Amino acid sequence: MSLAAYCIICCRRMGTSTPPPKSTTHWRDVRNIIKFTGSLILGGSLFITYEVLALKKSLTLDTQVVEREKMKSYIYVHTVSLDKRENHGITYQARKELHKAVRKVLATSARILQGPFADTFSTIDIEDHECAVWLLLRKSKSDDRAARLQAVQEMSETHHWHDYQYRIIAQACDLRTLIGLARSKDSDLRFFLRPPPLPSLKEDSSIEEELRQLLASLPQTDLDECIQYFTSLALSESSQSLAAQKGGLWCFGGNGLPYAESFGEVPSATVEMFCLEALVKHSEIPTHCDKIEANGGLQLLQKLYQLHKDCPNVQRNIMRILGNMALNEHLHSTIVGSGWVSILVEAIKSHDIMEASHAARTLANLDRETVQDKYQDGVYVLHPQYRTSQPIKADVLFIHGLMGAAFKTWRQQDSDENLTEKVLEDESKYTTCWPKSWLARDCPALRIISVEYDTSLSDWRARCPVERKSIAFRSNELLRKLRAAGVGDRPVIWVSHSMGGLLVKKMLLEASKKPEMNTIINNTRGIIFYSVPHHGSHLAEYSVNIRYLLFPSLEVKELSKDSPALKTLQDDFLEFAKDKNFQVLSFVETLPTYIGSMIKLHVVPLESADLGIGDLIPVDVNHLNICKPKKKDAFLYQRTLQFICDTLAKDLEN
């Protein structure tokens, strides 16, 4: 009570007292200023504390989420409010600048403390190698090409990350990085996302029918005769098959007779092969590639690829189409987006040389970061199929002969086989490709290319009966493809078998007439001929099967000993080779080869294999095995290797 009474008395005295002096007024003003400033400082401190705590909360990583992420393949992204009212005003700008400043402080502390953030500001629990994921991602998108390549190499050599970290790269990297990883030999398969779900087939439809519709949607005018042939064949066969599926070719009241249906039905796989062969030809035309992509061809081909995992021929034709489409750079993002990269990566790692080489061609055409050349249909790189730090100093080109192929011609020697297409199509006889397995290991600084083109003994068996391709026509076609692949930019050695040697001679003569092809001539160092019939072959004069006798193919006719074109080619090339001082090594068979099942024929006799310059070495093998060494230490391979090393010695040393 006494304290209350004292307070009342004091208040009354203050109310009745005289005005204070001026000095009292001065201190009151100071006191008011202090109160205002203190309130401002206190409020600002509270505001800053709130913002720091809010930022801390936003930067805190829930470790349980991390553990869940390790089992998933998603990236969580913080959403931003779409309400524009929240993104304007002084308060918003102040918060934005404050957040910037705090982030800089936290980043600096992270570098100093060798941790993600200072413990004072955050509770993030991240290991050092997790920071490397994001640093490599950022580096892979650098403007510096060398930095990008280094980042991809470091990613491909990393094998200690968790599963979710590979998935982060897979989802966050750009096209350039993804293709680089695909073409890196040691890349983990987890870098590549599985293809997205494919659209289901339409009701009352089938793969065969959708292939036919895709083919029918492509332009049908102003086409090459061969493209027209394959297209019309595919469409007619698929129409018959469709009619058989919907009631047979002979129909009574809508119900097809079972026996009639069996007569008219065309096997589905056969129709699909017809369609794919036609699409291969169409995909050589850039505008048709655009149509294939626009009409869902990439997804349809992927579905067909997965359905025919046990059919290499189907898968190879699909890869040929994809490789042709990859020649068009504006389609790269679509090809990658459709999920083909993961399929290509698995294929390039395959032990099957053909499967791996087709995938390598497609990936090389997609890789514009390290590959400037373009590999058209029929041009396959056997080495290097991946990105490499090994400088490539020279090219070695392998050109097969009549009824040969880019891979099977150069396999190791196996048992004697008949020279018939039926036997040669049997892939169970296929063995290792020695240029890829032996030569690449002995001479890693070489780019080894194998070329493929269609040939036939008879027009009965020609893949395109309307096609009449002479040696001159084929040489110009191959020359154009090889120049697009960069052949001529480095020293070159040509390796040829049988009719392939005639093609090499014709290509070099044609290149000498074209200024844009002069680099091929200037960089040609040498040529190896395996049983090349420079002066003709008895093959054109003999045949066991009447179909070969009645309708020999144009290639066979041109091998006749009395062929004027063959004599002119030999005379012109001999003079040309002497003038250019080409190094030449020739092998020739001494044993006969089975033609059909009854006659043994010495396909290329000794006198026909003699070019007139260089060494000519007889070997006790037949025409098929003259280019197939039995083993790595066999004379055929060792002499070939010696010629390549000696001829390119100066180039490989530089």
XYZ file of C-alpha atoms in Angstrom:
654
model
C 0.000 0.000 0.000
C 2.780 2.388 0.930
C 4.455 1.767 -2.443
C 1.214 2.555 -4.278
C 0.686 5.765 -2.266
C 4.220 6.863 -3.035
C 3.655 6.376 -6.761
C 0.455 8.450 -6.691
C 2.199 11.320 -4.884
C 5.011 11.320 -7.423
C 2.563 11.458 -10.299
C 0.722 14.413 -8.782
C 3.994 16.266 -8.280
C 4.904 15.706 -11.882
C 1.553 17.017 -13.036
C 1.697 20.209 -10.912
C 5.403 20.920 -11.310
C 6.801 23.626 -13.534
C 8.018 22.802 -17.082
C 11.404 21.060 -17.059
C 14.428 22.807 -18.297
C 15.666 22.479 -21.884
C 18.311 19.898 -20.936
C 15.569 17.488 -19.800
C 13.864 17.855 -23.191
C 17.147 16.996 -24.996
C 17.597 13.730 -23.107
C 13.967 12.773 -23.769
C 14.550 13.099 -27.513
C 17.627 10.917 -27.246
C 15.641 8.381 -25.273
C 12.923 8.271 -27.941
C 15.499 7.820 -30.709
C 17.089 4.958 -28.775
C 13.698 3.319 -28.306
C 12.919 3.583 -32.045
C 16.362 2.400 -33.137
C 16.302 -0.462 -30.656
C 12.904 -1.551 -31.879
C 14.152 -1.419 -35.509
C 17.300 -3.413 -34.701
C 15.344 -5.952 -32.680
C 12.745 -6.359 -35.455
C 15.417 -6.658 -38.127
C 17.282 -9.247 -36.090
C 14.125 -11.265 -35.646
C 13.426 -11.030 -39.409
C 16.964 -12.142 -40.319
C 16.820 -14.974 -37.773
C 13.502 -16.144 -39.240
C 14.869 -16.102 -42.803
C 18.030 -18.003 -41.835
C 15.963 -20.629 -40.021
C 13.634 -20.874 -43.022
C 16.612 -21.301 -45.358
C 18.094 -23.897 -43.031
C 14.849 -25.828 -43.111
C 14.743 -25.738 -46.900
C 18.358 -26.983 -47.117
C 17.943 -29.782 -44.611
C 17.962 -33.197 -46.302
C 15.837 -35.920 -44.858
C 18.182 -38.912 -44.741
C 15.223 -41.254 -44.942
C 14.385 -39.747 -48.300
C 17.969 -40.408 -49.422
C 17.651 -44.035 -48.399
C 14.397 -44.317 -50.333
C 16.017 -42.682 -53.340
C 18.663 -45.358 -53.393
C 15.941 -47.828 -54.221
C 14.224 -45.633 -56.806
C 15.068 -43.837 -60.004
C 13.455 -40.444 -59.555
C 14.754 -36.978 -58.844
C 12.747 -34.806 -56.452
C 12.570 -31.174 -57.509
C 11.272 -28.411 -55.241
C 8.245 -26.775 -56.805
C 7.916 -23.007 -57.179
C 4.668 -21.214 -56.468
C 2.822 -20.092 -59.561
C 1.099 -17.285 -57.673
C 2.584 -14.112 -59.211
C 1.602 -12.052 -56.173
C 4.215 -13.903 -54.149
C 6.974 -12.973 -56.593
C 6.692 -9.201 -56.476
C 7.278 -6.395 -53.993
C 10.075 -5.155 -51.788
C 9.720 -8.045 -49.335
C 10.203 -10.620 -52.100
C 13.264 -8.827 -53.478
C 14.742 -8.464 -49.982
C 14.281 -12.174 -49.268
C 15.799 -13.041 -52.646
C 18.931 -10.992 -52.020
C 19.228 -12.320 -48.466
C 19.011 -15.918 -49.683
C 21.740 -15.186 -52.249
C 24.048 -13.845 -49.578
C 23.453 -16.764 -47.201
C 24.031 -19.283 -50.030
C 27.415 -17.681 -50.768
C 28.356 -17.898 -47.088
C 27.298 -21.548 -46.933
C 29.141 -22.416 -50.163
C 32.309 -20.784 -48.848
C 32.073 -22.668 -45.582
C 31.573 -25.890 -47.526
C 34.860 -25.404 -49.343
C 36.706 -24.476 -46.168
C 35.367 -27.277 -44.010
C 35.481 -29.935 -46.776
C 31.851 -30.698 -46.108
C 28.557 -29.814 -47.763
C 27.677 -27.021 -45.305
C 28.801 -25.718 -41.924
C 27.182 -27.523 -39.028
C 25.967 -24.184 -37.676
C 23.625 -23.722 -40.601
C 22.593 -27.169 -41.758
C 22.146 -30.827 -40.934
C 22.731 -32.219 -44.450
C 24.342 -35.660 -44.465
C 26.128 -36.133 -47.837
C 29.321 -38.040 -48.523
C 32.141 -36.527 -50.549
C 31.570 -38.710 -53.615
C 27.939 -37.575 -53.797
C 29.118 -34.016 -54.354
C 31.243 -35.381 -57.226
C 28.088 -36.503 -59.053
C 26.804 -32.965 -59.344
C 30.224 -31.493 -60.045
C 30.701 -33.936 -62.951
C 27.235 -33.171 -64.258
C 28.021 -29.470 -64.276
C 31.394 -30.105 -65.888
C 29.776 -32.230 -68.612
C 27.737 -29.178 -69.670
C 30.716 -26.840 -69.783
C 31.406 -24.632 -72.788
C 34.911 -26.089 -72.863
C 34.950 -29.227 -75.044
C 38.008 -30.660 -73.302
C 36.295 -30.286 -69.908
C 33.183 -32.050 -71.231
C 35.215 -34.977 -72.561
C 37.116 -35.242 -69.276
C 33.853 -35.289 -67.305
C 32.424 -38.097 -69.451
C 35.615 -40.106 -69.080
C 35.571 -39.710 -65.291
C 31.928 -40.775 -65.168
C 32.590 -43.875 -67.282
C 35.496 -44.899 -65.046
C 33.451 -44.583 -61.853
C 32.216 -47.887 -60.459
C 31.764 -47.198 -56.727
C 28.611 -45.100 -56.808
C 25.262 -46.191 -55.432
C 22.501 -47.191 -57.810
C 20.516 -44.001 -57.287
C 23.561 -41.875 -58.168
C 23.858 -43.519 -61.590
C 20.146 -42.854 -62.060
C 20.655 -39.182 -61.202
C 23.197 -38.914 -64.023
C 20.906 -40.839 -66.355
C 18.049 -38.413 -65.803
C 19.988 -35.157 -65.524
C 22.638 -35.452 -68.264
C 22.190 -34.004 -71.730
C 22.219 -35.852 -75.071
C 25.889 -35.165 -75.665
C 26.916 -36.693 -72.338
C 24.620 -39.706 -72.715
C 26.038 -40.613 -76.131
C 29.559 -40.093 -74.785
C 28.858 -42.547 -71.965
C 27.332 -45.000 -74.444
C 30.539 -44.884 -76.503
C 32.792 -45.332 -73.461
C 33.872 -48.941 -73.067
C 33.714 -49.178 -69.266
C 30.444 -47.296 -68.693
C 28.046 -48.814 -66.187
C 24.725 -49.870 -67.734
C 22.887 -48.028 -64.949
C 23.769 -44.763 -66.677
C 21.103 -45.579 -69.262
C 17.407 -45.455 -68.527
C 15.265 -48.290 -69.780
C 13.097 -47.441 -72.799
C 9.760 -45.807 -71.952
C 6.608 -47.952 -72.226
C 5.695 -48.520 -75.852
C 2.228 -47.666 -77.130
C -0.066 -50.665 -77.378
C -1.214 -51.977 -80.729
C -4.434 -50.687 -82.130
C -7.501 -52.885 -81.841
C -7.716 -55.562 -84.565
C -4.147 -54.761 -85.607
C -0.760 -56.484 -85.548
C 2.916 -55.601 -85.823
C 2.832 -56.793 -89.410
C -0.128 -54.574 -90.265
C 1.414 -51.508 -88.601
C 4.655 -52.114 -90.495
C 2.680 -52.223 -93.718
C 0.905 -48.970 -92.829
C 4.238 -47.310 -92.006
C 5.672 -48.438 -95.330
C 2.576 -47.317 -97.239
C 2.776 -43.854 -95.646
C 6.175 -43.185 -97.233
C 6.462 -41.431 -100.618
C 6.143 -43.915 -103.471
C 7.174 -41.741 -106.407
C 10.559 -40.793 -107.847
C 12.195 -43.796 -106.218
C 15.110 -45.962 -107.199
C 14.068 -49.148 -108.997
C 15.305 -51.291 -106.138
C 13.343 -49.308 -103.543
C 10.217 -49.651 -105.671
C 10.804 -53.400 -105.957
C 11.212 -53.982 -102.207
C 8.257 -51.717 -101.376
C 5.859 -53.348 -103.832
C 6.990 -56.819 -102.732
C 6.445 -56.008 -99.053
C 3.032 -54.426 -99.599
C 1.776 -57.249 -101.811
C 2.988 -59.990 -99.456
C 1.546 -58.255 -96.397
C -1.803 -57.871 -98.189
C -1.921 -61.615 -98.834
C -1.018 -62.371 -95.246
C -3.670 -59.950 -93.972
C -6.304 -61.563 -96.170
C -5.337 -64.984 -94.867
C -5.587 -63.816 -91.249
C -9.061 -62.393 -91.813
C -10.622 -65.472 -93.344
C -8.374 -66.930 -95.983
C -7.851 -66.017 -99.586
C -10.890 -68.087 -100.589
C -13.859 -67.063 -98.517
C -17.387 -68.461 -98.433
C -19.861 -66.338 -96.527
C -17.058 -64.831 -94.463
C -15.741 -68.159 -93.159
C -12.435 -69.166 -94.649
C -11.750 -72.831 -95.214
C -8.859 -73.988 -93.036
C -7.120 -75.790 -95.852
C -7.562 -72.844 -98.199
C -6.217 -70.499 -95.561
C -3.094 -72.573 -95.184
C -2.416 -72.315 -98.924
C -2.699 -68.558 -99.010
C -1.114 -67.545 -95.733
C 2.286 -65.932 -95.792
C 4.424 -66.421 -92.642
C 4.360 -63.318 -90.505
C 8.148 -63.257 -90.014
C 8.661 -63.366 -93.793
C 6.349 -60.408 -94.344
C 8.107 -58.464 -91.597
C 11.472 -59.110 -93.268
C 10.105 -57.846 -96.605
C 8.858 -54.675 -94.897
C 12.138 -54.151 -93.054
C 14.222 -54.571 -96.218
C 12.042 -51.962 -97.898
C 12.393 -49.633 -94.909
C 16.193 -50.039 -95.033
C 16.148 -48.699 -98.586
C 13.731 -45.876 -97.707
C 15.844 -44.853 -94.690
C 18.694 -43.992 -97.066
C 16.603 -40.968 -98.125
C 16.656 -38.163 -95.481
C 13.099 -36.960 -96.129
C 11.793 -40.510 -95.734
C 13.566 -40.750 -92.369
C 11.525 -37.745 -91.234
C 8.346 -39.548 -92.294
C 9.351 -42.728 -90.472
C 9.953 -40.753 -87.268
C 6.756 -38.701 -87.580
C 4.629 -41.835 -88.075
C 5.900 -43.568 -84.929
C 8.470 -45.714 -86.697
C 11.040 -45.549 -83.878
C 8.598 -47.009 -81.346
C 7.307 -49.621 -83.802
C 10.825 -50.765 -84.683
C 11.701 -50.978 -80.998
C 8.675 -53.168 -80.359
C 9.660 -55.419 -83.257
C 13.258 -55.552 -81.997
C 12.120 -56.773 -78.592
C 9.750 -59.349 -80.082
C 12.478 -60.868 -82.270
C 15.363 -61.235 -79.832
C 15.939 -64.713 -81.248
C 16.056 -63.509 -84.869
C 19.400 -61.800 -85.689
C 18.370 -60.965 -89.267
C 15.370 -58.944 -88.095
C 17.410 -57.144 -85.449
C 20.195 -56.377 -87.939
C 17.827 -54.791 -90.425
C 16.295 -52.690 -87.651
C 19.793 -51.536 -86.655
C 20.525 -50.657 -90.281
C 17.414 -48.465 -90.399
C 18.328 -46.813 -87.102
C 21.906 -46.225 -88.260
C 20.643 -44.569 -91.442
C 18.274 -42.342 -89.467
C 21.138 -41.334 -87.155
C 22.876 -39.769 -90.169
C 20.336 -36.937 -89.814
C 21.371 -34.814 -86.843
C 17.952 -33.217 -86.336
C 16.609 -36.694 -85.451
C 19.164 -37.379 -82.716
C 17.066 -36.036 -79.845
C 14.089 -38.110 -80.980
C 16.155 -41.288 -81.259
C 17.591 -40.748 -77.777
C 14.209 -39.783 -76.323
C 12.596 -42.959 -77.638
C 14.896 -45.051 -75.445
C 17.145 -46.582 -78.098
C 20.419 -45.701 -76.356
C 20.120 -48.362 -73.645
C 19.401 -50.982 -76.336
C 22.402 -49.839 -78.381
C 24.694 -49.973 -75.330
C 23.741 -53.583 -74.628
C 24.228 -54.453 -78.308
C 27.674 -52.851 -78.618
C 28.844 -54.886 -75.611
C 27.661 -58.098 -77.298
C 30.161 -60.838 -78.190
C 28.466 -61.140 -81.588
C 30.649 -59.116 -83.950
C 27.760 -58.242 -86.274
C 25.440 -57.080 -83.509
C 28.200 -55.018 -81.887
C 29.309 -53.443 -85.181
C 25.795 -52.396 -86.196
C 25.289 -50.757 -82.787
C 28.739 -49.121 -82.979
C 27.870 -47.602 -86.358
C 24.638 -46.085 -85.020
C 26.295 -44.686 -81.883
C 29.153 -43.224 -83.936
C 26.617 -41.449 -86.143
C 24.930 -40.090 -82.995
C 28.240 -38.905 -81.513
C 28.946 -35.457 -82.966
C 31.234 -34.531 -80.082
C 34.193 -36.716 -81.088
C 33.205 -38.108 -84.513
C 33.065 -35.864 -87.562
C 32.714 -38.700 -90.073
C 29.410 -40.311 -91.037
C 29.093 -44.041 -91.578
C 26.531 -44.877 -94.215
C 24.852 -48.243 -94.681
C 27.448 -50.921 -95.385
C 30.422 -49.114 -93.795
C 31.357 -50.617 -90.414
C 34.143 -49.666 -88.021
C 35.705 -52.775 -86.500
C 38.177 -50.729 -84.449
C 37.895 -48.512 -82.483
C 34.223 -49.028 -81.726
C 34.426 -46.904 -78.563
C 35.889 -43.512 -77.763
C 39.607 -43.813 -77.245
C 42.521 -41.677 -76.169
C 44.716 -43.595 -78.632
C 45.518 -41.346 -81.624
C 44.369 -42.922 -84.896
C 47.176 -42.558 -87.437
C 46.038 -44.654 -90.424
C 43.091 -46.535 -91.939
C 42.946 -50.158 -93.090
C 39.954 -50.982 -95.300
C 38.635 -54.505 -95.907
C 36.647 -55.082 -99.125
C 35.074 -58.537 -99.567
C 34.414 -60.293 -102.840
C 31.661 -62.147 -104.631
C 29.085 -63.551 -102.168
C 31.174 -62.281 -99.258
C 30.241 -60.024 -96.363
C 31.799 -57.419 -94.101
C 32.293 -59.887 -91.252
C 32.131 -63.519 -92.343
C 34.697 -63.096 -95.144
C 37.345 -62.187 -92.578
C 36.681 -64.926 -90.040
C 39.199 -67.517 -89.010
C 39.505 -70.545 -91.227
C 36.964 -73.256 -90.605
C 36.115 -76.514 -92.374
C 35.846 -76.656 -96.161
C 32.534 -75.309 -97.361
C 30.730 -75.324 -100.648
C 30.548 -72.063 -102.543
C 26.768 -71.850 -102.353
C 24.681 -69.084 -100.841
C 22.632 -71.504 -98.799
C 25.704 -72.713 -96.934
C 27.242 -69.261 -96.551
C 24.043 -67.949 -94.968
C 24.403 -70.471 -92.141
C 25.548 -68.277 -89.256
C 26.365 -71.266 -87.082
C 29.576 -71.551 -89.152
C 30.608 -68.006 -88.295
C 33.749 -67.555 -86.166
C 35.909 -64.684 -84.944
C 36.656 -61.692 -87.172
C 40.454 -61.571 -87.221
C 40.844 -57.887 -88.235
C 38.936 -56.927 -85.090
C 40.390 -59.471 -82.676
C 44.003 -59.716 -83.913
C 44.923 -56.723 -86.058
C 43.326 -54.200 -83.696
C 45.324 -55.616 -80.800
C 48.598 -55.664 -82.736
C 48.096 -52.192 -84.257
C 45.845 -50.124 -81.944
C 46.662 -46.890 -83.811
C 44.703 -48.090 -86.866
C 41.090 -47.432 -87.726
C 39.835 -50.690 -89.231
C 36.821 -50.449 -91.541
C 34.985 -53.279 -93.262
C 32.671 -52.633 -96.196
C 29.607 -54.630 -97.204
C 27.661 -54.699 -100.465
C 25.232 -57.190 -102.030
C 26.519 -59.687 -104.580
C 25.165 -62.879 -106.111
C 26.249 -65.699 -108.380
C 22.981 -65.660 -110.251
C 20.168 -63.267 -110.998
C 17.858 -65.974 -109.708
C 19.243 -65.287 -106.248
C 19.773 -61.542 -106.553
C 18.212 -59.653 -103.652
C 16.934 -57.068 -106.108
C 16.262 -58.650 -109.541
C 15.789 -55.248 -111.216
C 19.223 -54.166 -110.040
C 22.130 -54.543 -112.459
C 25.154 -53.188 -110.667
C 28.422 -53.276 -112.545
C 31.852 -52.949 -110.969
C 31.959 -49.343 -112.175
C 28.612 -48.541 -110.528
C 29.553 -50.207 -107.240
C 32.950 -48.524 -107.128
C 31.417 -45.054 -107.383
C 28.826 -45.908 -104.729
C 31.444 -47.250 -102.300
C 33.820 -44.380 -103.026
C 31.165 -41.861 -102.019
C 30.392 -43.739 -98.802
C 34.042 -44.141 -97.847
C 34.803 -40.463 -98.413
C 31.872 -39.549 -96.152
C 33.493 -41.780 -93.514
C 36.684 -39.712 -93.711
C 38.706 -42.188 -95.760
C 41.525 -40.210 -97.348
C 42.156 -37.963 -94.356
C 44.822 -40.419 -93.115
C 47.214 -42.893 -94.739
C 45.288 -45.855 -96.184
C 45.937 -49.534 -96.850
C 43.376 -51.524 -98.840
C 42.792 -55.232 -98.146
C 40.644 -57.064 -100.688
C 39.441 -60.545 -101.549
C 38.468 -61.798 -105.009
C 36.145 -59.360 -106.802
C 36.751 -56.849 -103.992
C 40.208 -56.259 -105.437
C 38.683 -55.255 -108.772
C 36.492 -52.781 -106.907
C 39.543 -51.299 -105.157
C 41.321 -50.835 -108.474
C 38.264 -49.195 -110.031
C 37.717 -46.947 -106.995
C 41.280 -45.654 -107.095
C 41.085 -44.974 -110.830
C 37.770 -43.133 -110.402
C 39.129 -41.141 -107.442
C 42.068 -39.981 -109.563
C 39.602 -38.322 -111.950
C 37.781 -36.336 -109.247
C 39.522 -33.402 -107.532
C 37.493 -33.844 -104.339
C 38.773 -37.437 -104.070
C 42.480 -36.640 -104.537
C 43.176 -37.099 -100.824
C 42.334 -40.805 -101.174
C 44.963 -41.210 -103.902
C 47.584 -39.130 -102.108
C 47.161 -41.079 -98.869
C 46.988 -44.595 -100.329
C 50.120 -46.380 -99.166
C 49.533 -49.962 -100.236
C 47.138 -52.722 -101.330
C 46.791 -56.382 -100.333
C 45.105 -58.685 -102.865
C 43.792 -62.085 -101.733
C 43.211 -64.165 -104.899
C 41.996 -61.288 -107.047
C 41.239 -62.337 -110.667
C 43.030 -59.466 -112.439
C 42.836 -61.391 -115.700
C 39.486 -63.139 -115.187
C 38.161 -66.311 -113.553
C 36.781 -69.685 -114.633
C 33.843 -69.023 -112.284
C 31.911 -67.336 -115.080
C 32.262 -70.402 -117.313
C 31.229 -73.200 -114.960
C 28.215 -73.990 -112.860
C 26.595 -77.061 -111.485
C 23.107 -75.678 -111.001
C 21.168 -74.888 -114.152
C 19.844 -71.676 -112.605
C 23.382 -70.327 -112.350
C 24.132 -71.424 -115.915
C 21.068 -69.727 -117.420
C 21.173 -66.472 -115.504
C 24.657 -65.608 -114.240
C 24.731 -62.289 -112.456
C 26.420 -59.240 -113.923
C 29.240 -59.576 -111.400
C 29.992 -63.091 -112.649
C 29.845 -62.023 -116.307
C 32.393 -59.291 -115.627
C 34.829 -61.905 -114.315
C 35.051 -63.629 -117.693
C 38.545 -63.942 -119.063
C 37.518 -62.352 -122.339
C 35.828 -59.360 -120.669
C 37.003 -56.137 -122.401
C 36.167 -54.075 -119.281
C 38.359 -56.323 -117.143
C 41.331 -56.004 -119.522
C 40.998 -52.206 -119.674
C 40.805 -52.025 -115.884
C 43.974 -54.119 -115.514
C 45.986 -52.114 -118.040
C 44.916 -48.730 -116.671
C 45.504 -49.660 -113.049
C 48.895 -51.251 -113.615
C 50.197 -48.064 -115.210
C 48.550 -45.927 -112.517
C 49.949 -48.017 -109.629
C 53.471 -47.864 -111.034
C 53.195 -44.091 -111.394
C 51.995 -43.648 -107.795
C 54.478 -46.213 -106.449
C 51.826 -48.151 -104.491
C 53.173 -51.003 -102.360
C 51.463 -54.269 -103.388
C 51.231 -57.722 -101.786
C 49.287 -60.539 -103.479
C 48.272 -64.000 -102.276
C 46.809 -66.732 -104.486
C 45.230 -70.105 -103.737
C 46.681 -73.349 -105.001
C 43.801 -75.680 -104.075
C 40.448 -76.025 -105.878
C 37.154 -74.903 -104.351
C 33.842 -76.756 -104.420
C 31.276 -75.095 -106.683
C 27.910 -76.589 -105.843
C 28.158 -80.234 -104.886
C 29.808 -81.871 -107.891
C 32.563 -79.747 -109.413
C 35.806 -78.545 -107.897
C 37.130 -75.414 -109.539
C 40.373 -73.481 -109.294
C 38.595 -70.126 -109.091
C 41.634 -67.851 -109.484
C 44.676 -69.492 -111.119
C 48.193 -68.266 -110.479
C 48.508 -66.331 -113.744
C 45.247 -64.449 -113.139
C 46.292 -63.329 -109.620
C 49.498 -61.753 -110.907
C 48.970 -57.979 -111.012
C 52.356 -57.353 -112.556
C 53.920 -55.545 -109.603
C 54.646 -56.460 -105.990
C 55.105 -59.874 -104.378
C 52.869 -62.811 -105.381
C 52.718 -65.576 -102.752
C 50.995 -68.950 -103.445
C 49.292 -70.494 -100.399
C 48.000 -74.067 -100.071
C 44.360 -73.175 -99.418
C 41.220 -72.812 -101.528
C 39.577 -69.614 -102.730
C 37.380 -69.226 -99.644
C 40.169 -69.730 -97.124
C 42.815 -67.566 -98.781
C 41.748 -64.667 -96.529
C 41.050 -66.788 -93.422
C 44.176 -67.562 -91.365
C 43.953 -70.720 -89.266
C 45.433 -69.004 -86.221
C 47.264 -65.863 -85.214
C 50.743 -67.247 -85.823
C 49.796 -68.612 -89.266
C 51.850 -67.383 -92.219
C 48.858 -65.681 -93.886
C 48.234 -63.388 -90.937
C 51.847 -62.766 -89.991
C 52.807 -61.815 -93.558
C 49.782 -59.519 -93.784
C 50.665 -57.868 -90.469
C 54.285 -57.424 -91.553
C 53.214 -55.712 -94.790
C 50.889 -53.318 -92.949
C 53.508 -52.419 -90.324
C 56.302 -51.955 -92.877
C 54.182 -49.895 -95.264
C 52.875 -47.621 -92.503
C 56.092 -47.505 -90.472
C 56.776 -43.808 -91.018
C 53.131 -42.835 -90.467
C 52.843 -44.830 -87.244
C 56.044 -43.305 -85.875
C 54.876 -39.706 -86.413
